[in-house]
Amino acid sequence: MLHDETLHYLDNAATTRVDPAVADAIRAAMTDLWANPSALYTPGLQAQQALGKARAQVAKTLGCTTGEVYFTACGSESNNLALRGAAVARRGWGRKILCSGYEHPSAALPVEQLGKEGFEVDFVPPGPDGRIDVAAMADRVDKGTCLVTCMQVNNETGAVADVETLARLTKERNPRTAVHVDGVQAWLRVPAALAGVDSFTVSGHKVHAPKGIGALYLRKGYHIEPPYLGGGQEKGIRPGTENVPYAAGLGEAARIMAANSRERKARVAALNARLRQGVTALPEVTVNSPDDAVPEILNISLNVIRSETMLHFLEQRRVYVSSGSACSKGAASHTLAAMGLSARAIDTALRISLCGDNTEQDIDELLNGLSDGLAKLARLR
């Protein structure tokens, strides 16, 4: 797709570069499908048909029907829609919300806000290995639990939660409880987990589509209270004239990623193995991601050099990683804190995230940079 041998981009959990084929699909839609998809004349019908095609492409990757896919502006909007919509719709009989303790801010902050509005919020922390004990989480469900939310793949460590088991156990304890899953980092990387799940979030810019487009799965027959009012687009769930070109781009990205799934997964797994072997050979470096994390994400702690210092050192070599979630803008990782890591481990943490475009050269340049940095940079005392 895209590769610059002098640039080593290893921050794909923050965003991915747009696939040229996706950009072509967007450009074609911008010029050819310019009409409002709600219009009752032929150009409007053509735009509506393009939306339907994109919706079907996304639905195919999730294993759901097209009528269960709603286009949004991003994963954050999808999470907000699902969480607030579910809680408000159920507050007449339930005020308790269960939330995993390592959610993305677009899930954690709406839940915290609901807590300020009278809901009882119970954050369930991950274990020291970064995994969520879904059975223990489900054990906290009671007759007043209106909502349970847990991300399928953690955006900082790559830890995978068994959200289908969580959904099953939750429904066994209270069939009325809504179950939401943030699938942004999971989508097209691990199998979609919708069994027993009521809502599921995906985002375009994590899968080589542009920023500014996402989607929300809502199970057929499932009810939320939409926070927006408008013209009734997306069946009233997300009113506002649809972004047809970006929806087309999202559909094309979903199609390409699904078509290349086997080859891409094998490639990324091999790169992850090379990366893990390399970082574990570095003195004082520890791995924070569990062994069964998705291969796209590896979180490490340098333990002797601050993250920011190493990031700038690597940047001089055109090697790009992050110190955690891009949305935190450098703030200390709440995920690593929830895992019980020390302040030093958190302050020296790096997140390395891969995609199918990465190469062995990218990994080797990173490992060489880390080795040189550990030898040359000022160490913490």
Coordinates of C-alpha atoms in Angstrom, one line a residue:
M1 CA 0.0 0.0 0.0
L2 CA 2.2 2.8 1.3
H3 CA 5.8 2.4 2.5
D4 CA 8.6 5.0 2.7
E5 CA 11.9 3.2 3.5
T6 CA 13.2 6.3 5.3
L7 CA 10.1 6.6 7.6
H8 CA 9.3 4.0 10.2
Y9 CA 5.8 4.6 11.4
L10 CA 4.9 2.3 14.3
D11 CA 2.0 4.2 15.9
N12 CA -0.9 2.6 14.0
A13 CA -3.1 2.3 17.1
A14 CA -3.2 6.1 17.0
T15 CA -4.1 6.3 13.3
T16 CA -3.3 4.6 10.1
R17 CA -2.3 6.0 6.7
V18 CA -5.2 6.1 4.2
D19 CA -5.0 3.3 1.6
P20 CA -4.7 4.9 -1.9
A21 CA -7.5 2.7 -3.1
V22 CA -9.7 4.1 -0.3
A23 CA -8.7 7.6 -1.2
D24 CA -9.7 6.9 -4.8
A25 CA -13.1 5.6 -3.7
I26 CA -13.6 8.7 -1.7
R27 CA -12.6 11.0 -4.5
A28 CA -14.9 9.2 -7.0
A29 CA -17.8 9.6 -4.5
M30 CA -17.1 13.3 -4.0
T31 CA -17.3 14.0 -7.6
D32 CA -19.9 11.6 -8.8
L33 CA -22.2 11.1 -5.8
W34 CA -22.6 14.7 -4.8
A35 CA -26.4 14.7 -4.3
N36 CA -28.1 14.6 -0.9
P37 CA -28.9 10.9 -0.3
S38 CA -32.3 11.8 1.1
A39 CA -33.3 13.5 -2.1
L40 CA -36.1 11.9 -4.2
Y41 CA -34.5 12.2 -7.6
T42 CA -32.0 10.0 -9.4
P43 CA -28.7 11.6 -8.2
G44 CA -30.0 11.4 -4.6
L45 CA -31.0 7.7 -5.2
Q46 CA -27.5 7.0 -6.5
A47 CA -25.9 8.5 -3.4
Q48 CA -28.3 6.5 -1.2
Q49 CA -27.3 3.3 -3.1
A50 CA -23.7 4.1 -2.4
L51 CA -24.5 4.4 1.3
G52 CA -26.3 1.0 1.2
K53 CA -23.3 -0.6 -0.5
A54 CA -20.9 0.8 2.1
R55 CA -23.2 -0.3 4.9
A56 CA -23.3 -3.8 3.5
Q57 CA -19.5 -3.9 3.3
V58 CA -19.2 -3.0 6.9
A59 CA -22.0 -5.4 8.0
K60 CA -20.3 -8.3 6.2
T61 CA -17.1 -7.9 8.3
L62 CA -19.3 -7.8 11.5
G63 CA -21.5 -10.7 10.6
C64 CA -24.7 -8.6 11.0
T65 CA -27.4 -7.2 8.8
T66 CA -27.1 -3.9 6.9
G67 CA -30.0 -2.5 9.0
E68 CA -28.0 -2.9 12.1
V69 CA -25.1 -0.6 10.9
Y70 CA -25.3 3.2 11.5
F71 CA -22.7 5.6 10.2
T72 CA -21.2 8.2 12.6
A73 CA -18.4 10.6 12.5
C74 CA -16.0 8.5 14.6
G75 CA -15.5 5.9 17.2
S76 CA -15.8 8.4 20.0
E77 CA -19.2 9.6 18.8
S78 CA -20.3 6.0 18.4
N79 CA -19.3 5.2 22.0
N80 CA -21.1 8.3 23.3
L81 CA -24.2 7.5 21.3
A82 CA -24.3 3.9 22.6
L83 CA -23.5 4.6 26.2
R84 CA -25.6 7.6 26.9
G85 CA -28.4 6.3 24.7
A86 CA -28.6 3.0 26.6
A87 CA -28.4 4.4 30.1
V88 CA -31.0 7.1 29.5
A89 CA -33.4 4.6 27.9
R90 CA -33.1 2.4 31.0
R91 CA -32.9 4.8 33.9
G92 CA -36.5 4.2 34.8
W93 CA -35.6 0.8 36.2
G94 CA -31.8 0.7 36.5
R95 CA -29.1 3.1 37.7
K96 CA -26.1 0.9 37.9
I97 CA -23.4 0.9 35.2
L98 CA -20.4 -1.5 35.1
C99 CA -17.4 -0.3 33.1
S100 CA -14.0 -1.9 32.7
G101 CA -11.3 0.1 34.3
Y102 CA -9.2 0.6 31.2
E103 CA -11.7 2.0 28.7
H104 CA -10.8 4.6 26.1
P105 CA -11.7 8.2 27.2
S106 CA -14.6 8.2 24.8
A107 CA -16.2 5.5 26.9
A108 CA -14.8 6.2 30.4
L109 CA -15.7 9.9 30.4
P110 CA -19.3 9.5 29.3
V111 CA -19.7 6.9 32.0
E112 CA -18.2 9.3 34.5
Q113 CA -20.6 12.0 33.4
L114 CA -23.5 9.6 33.8
G115 CA -22.3 9.0 37.4
K116 CA -22.6 12.8 38.0
E117 CA -26.2 12.6 36.7
G118 CA -27.3 10.1 39.3
F119 CA -26.1 6.7 38.0
E120 CA -24.1 4.4 40.2
V121 CA -20.8 3.6 38.3
D122 CA -18.6 0.7 39.2
F123 CA -15.2 0.6 37.4
V124 CA -13.8 -2.9 37.2
P125 CA -9.9 -2.8 37.0
P126 CA -7.9 -5.2 34.9
G127 CA -5.5 -7.6 36.6
P128 CA -1.7 -7.0 36.8
D129 CA -1.4 -8.9 33.4
G130 CA -3.7 -6.3 31.8
R131 CA -6.6 -8.7 31.3
I132 CA -10.2 -8.2 32.5
D133 CA -11.7 -11.0 34.5
V134 CA -15.1 -11.1 32.7
A135 CA -16.6 -13.7 35.0
A136 CA -15.8 -11.5 38.0
M137 CA -17.2 -8.4 36.2
A138 CA -20.4 -10.2 35.3
D139 CA -20.8 -11.3 39.0
R140 CA -21.4 -7.6 39.8
V141 CA -24.5 -7.5 37.6
D142 CA -27.7 -7.2 39.6
K143 CA -31.4 -6.4 38.9
G144 CA -30.6 -2.7 38.9
T145 CA -27.7 -2.9 36.4
C146 CA -28.8 -1.0 33.2
L147 CA -25.5 -1.1 31.3
V148 CA -22.2 -3.0 31.0
T149 CA -19.4 -1.8 28.8
C150 CA -16.0 -3.3 28.0
M151 CA -13.6 -2.8 25.1
Q152 CA -12.7 -5.9 23.2
V153 CA -9.0 -4.9 22.6
N154 CA -7.3 -2.4 24.8
N155 CA -5.8 0.4 22.9
E156 CA -2.6 0.7 25.0
T157 CA -1.6 -2.9 25.7
G158 CA -3.5 -4.9 23.1
A159 CA -5.1 -7.1 25.8
V160 CA -8.1 -9.0 24.5
A161 CA -11.3 -9.3 26.6
D162 CA -13.7 -12.2 26.1
V163 CA -16.7 -9.9 25.5
E164 CA -19.0 -12.6 24.2
T165 CA -18.6 -14.5 27.5
L166 CA -19.1 -11.3 29.4
A167 CA -22.3 -10.6 27.4
R168 CA -23.6 -14.2 28.0
L169 CA -23.0 -14.1 31.7
T170 CA -24.4 -10.6 32.0
K171 CA -27.7 -11.6 30.2
E172 CA -27.9 -14.7 32.4
R173 CA -28.0 -12.5 35.5
N174 CA -30.1 -9.7 34.0
P175 CA -31.5 -10.1 30.5
R176 CA -32.5 -6.4 30.4
T177 CA -29.0 -5.2 30.9
A178 CA -27.5 -3.5 27.9
V179 CA -24.0 -4.7 26.8
H180 CA -21.8 -2.3 24.8
V181 CA -18.4 -3.1 23.3
D182 CA -15.8 -0.6 22.0
G183 CA -14.5 -2.6 19.1
V184 CA -12.3 0.2 17.6
Q185 CA -9.0 -1.6 18.1
A186 CA -10.5 -5.0 17.5
W187 CA -12.3 -4.5 14.2
L188 CA -10.7 -6.4 11.3
R189 CA -7.9 -7.6 13.7
V190 CA -9.8 -10.2 15.7
P191 CA -13.1 -11.9 14.9
A192 CA -16.1 -9.6 15.5
A193 CA -17.7 -10.5 18.8
L194 CA -21.4 -9.7 18.6
A195 CA -23.1 -12.8 20.3
G196 CA -25.1 -11.3 23.1
V197 CA -23.7 -7.8 22.5
D198 CA -26.2 -5.0 21.9
S199 CA -23.9 -2.3 20.5
F200 CA -20.4 -2.3 19.0
T201 CA -18.3 0.6 17.9
V202 CA -15.9 0.7 14.9
S203 CA -13.7 3.6 13.5
G204 CA -12.3 4.3 10.0
H205 CA -8.9 5.8 10.7
K206 CA -7.7 2.6 12.5
V207 CA -8.2 0.6 9.3
H208 CA -6.7 2.8 6.6
A209 CA -9.8 4.9 6.0
P210 CA -9.8 8.7 6.9
K211 CA -10.5 10.3 10.2
G212 CA -14.0 11.6 10.5
I213 CA -16.0 8.4 9.8
G214 CA -17.1 5.5 12.0
A215 CA -20.0 3.2 12.5
L216 CA -22.1 1.8 15.3
Y217 CA -23.7 -1.7 15.3
L218 CA -27.1 -1.7 17.1
R219 CA -28.7 -5.2 17.5
K220 CA -32.1 -5.4 15.7
G221 CA -34.8 -4.6 18.2
Y222 CA -32.4 -3.0 20.7
H223 CA -33.5 0.4 21.9
I224 CA -31.4 3.5 22.8
E225 CA -32.5 7.1 23.4
P226 CA -30.6 9.1 20.7
P227 CA -29.1 12.4 22.1
Y228 CA -29.6 14.2 18.8
L229 CA -32.6 15.6 17.0
G230 CA -32.7 16.4 13.3
G231 CA -33.9 15.2 10.0
G232 CA -34.2 11.6 10.8
Q233 CA -31.2 10.3 8.9
E234 CA -29.7 6.9 10.0
K235 CA -33.2 6.1 11.3
G236 CA -33.0 8.9 13.7
I237 CA -30.1 7.4 15.6
R238 CA -27.6 9.9 14.1
P239 CA -29.5 12.6 12.2
G240 CA -27.6 14.9 9.8
T241 CA -26.9 14.6 6.1
E242 CA -24.7 11.5 5.7
N243 CA -21.1 11.8 4.6
V244 CA -21.4 9.7 1.5
P245 CA -17.8 9.9 0.3
Y246 CA -16.3 8.9 3.7
A247 CA -18.9 6.2 4.2
A248 CA -17.8 4.8 0.8
G249 CA -14.2 5.0 1.9
L250 CA -15.0 3.1 5.1
G251 CA -16.8 0.4 3.1
E252 CA -13.9 0.1 0.7
A253 CA -11.4 -0.1 3.6
A254 CA -13.5 -2.8 5.3
R255 CA -13.6 -4.8 2.0
I256 CA -9.8 -4.5 1.4
M257 CA -8.9 -5.4 5.0
A258 CA -11.2 -8.4 5.0
A259 CA -9.9 -9.6 1.6
N260 CA -6.3 -9.5 2.8
S261 CA -6.9 -10.7 6.3
R262 CA -4.9 -13.9 6.3
E263 CA -1.8 -12.5 4.7
R264 CA -1.9 -9.4 6.8
K265 CA -2.3 -11.3 10.1
A266 CA 0.6 -13.6 9.4
R267 CA 2.8 -10.7 8.5
V268 CA 2.0 -8.7 11.6
A269 CA 2.4 -11.8 13.8
A270 CA 5.9 -12.3 12.4
L271 CA 6.8 -8.7 13.0
N272 CA 5.5 -8.8 16.6
A273 CA 7.6 -11.9 17.3
R274 CA 10.7 -10.2 15.9
L275 CA 9.8 -7.1 18.0
R276 CA 9.2 -9.1 21.3
Q277 CA 12.4 -11.0 20.9
G278 CA 14.3 -7.8 20.3
V279 CA 12.9 -5.7 23.2
T280 CA 13.3 -8.6 25.7
A281 CA 17.0 -8.7 24.9
L282 CA 17.4 -5.0 25.9
P283 CA 18.6 -4.5 29.4
E284 CA 16.0 -3.3 32.0
V285 CA 13.2 -3.2 29.4
T286 CA 9.9 -5.0 30.5
V287 CA 6.9 -5.9 28.4
N288 CA 3.5 -4.8 29.7
S289 CA 1.3 -6.4 27.1
P290 CA 0.1 -9.9 27.9
D291 CA 1.4 -12.8 25.8
D292 CA -1.9 -13.2 24.1
A293 CA -2.4 -9.6 23.2
V294 CA -3.2 -8.7 19.6
P295 CA 0.1 -8.7 17.6
E296 CA -0.6 -5.2 16.4
I297 CA 0.1 -3.6 19.8
L298 CA 3.1 -4.1 22.2
N299 CA 3.5 -1.9 25.3
I300 CA 6.9 -1.8 27.0
S301 CA 8.5 0.1 29.9
L302 CA 12.1 1.2 29.5
N303 CA 12.3 1.7 33.3
V304 CA 15.4 4.0 33.1
I305 CA 14.6 6.6 30.5
R306 CA 11.4 8.8 30.3
S307 CA 9.1 8.1 27.5
E308 CA 9.2 11.6 26.1
T309 CA 13.0 11.6 26.1
M310 CA 13.1 8.4 24.1
L311 CA 10.3 9.5 21.8
H312 CA 12.2 12.6 20.7
F313 CA 15.4 10.5 20.3
L314 CA 13.6 8.1 18.0
E315 CA 12.0 10.9 16.1
Q316 CA 15.4 12.1 15.0
R317 CA 15.8 8.7 13.3
R318 CA 12.3 9.0 11.7
V319 CA 11.0 6.2 14.0
Y320 CA 7.6 7.0 15.4
V321 CA 6.0 5.4 18.4
S322 CA 3.9 6.8 21.2
S323 CA 3.9 6.9 25.0
G324 CA 0.2 5.6 25.1
S325 CA -3.2 6.6 23.8
A326 CA -2.9 9.5 21.4
C327 CA -6.1 10.9 22.9
S328 CA -4.3 11.4 26.2
K329 CA -1.8 13.8 24.7
G330 CA 1.0 12.6 26.8
A331 CA -0.9 12.2 30.1
A332 CA 0.1 9.2 32.3
S333 CA -1.5 6.0 31.2
H334 CA -4.7 5.2 33.1
T335 CA -4.5 1.6 31.7
L336 CA -1.1 1.0 33.1
A337 CA -2.1 2.6 36.4
A338 CA -5.2 0.4 36.6
M339 CA -2.9 -2.6 36.1
G340 CA -1.0 -1.5 39.2
L341 CA 2.3 -0.6 37.5
S342 CA 4.8 1.6 39.3
A343 CA 5.0 5.3 38.6
R344 CA 8.5 4.7 37.0
A345 CA 7.1 2.0 34.7
I346 CA 4.3 4.2 33.6
D347 CA 6.6 7.2 33.1
T348 CA 8.9 5.2 30.9
A349 CA 6.3 3.3 28.9
L350 CA 6.1 3.2 25.1
R351 CA 3.4 1.8 22.9
I352 CA 4.5 0.3 19.6
S353 CA 1.7 -0.5 17.1
L354 CA 1.9 -2.3 13.8
C355 CA 0.0 -2.7 10.6
G356 CA 0.3 -4.8 7.5
D357 CA 2.5 -2.2 5.8
N358 CA 5.3 -2.4 8.3
T359 CA 8.5 -4.2 7.5
E360 CA 11.3 -6.0 9.3
Q361 CA 13.4 -2.8 8.5
D362 CA 10.9 -0.8 10.6
I363 CA 11.3 -3.2 13.6
D364 CA 15.1 -3.2 13.3
E365 CA 15.4 0.6 13.1
L366 CA 13.3 0.8 16.2
L367 CA 15.3 -1.8 18.1
N368 CA 18.6 -0.1 17.0
G369 CA 17.2 3.3 18.2
L370 CA 16.1 1.9 21.5
S371 CA 19.5 0.2 22.1
D372 CA 21.3 3.4 21.2
G373 CA 19.0 5.5 23.4
L374 CA 19.4 3.2 26.4
A375 CA 23.2 3.6 26.0
K376 CA 23.4 7.4 25.4
L377 CA 20.4 9.1 27.1
A378 CA 20.4 10.4 30.6
R379 CA 18.9 7.8 32.9
L380 CA 16.4 8.3 35.8
R381 CA 17.9 8.0 39.2

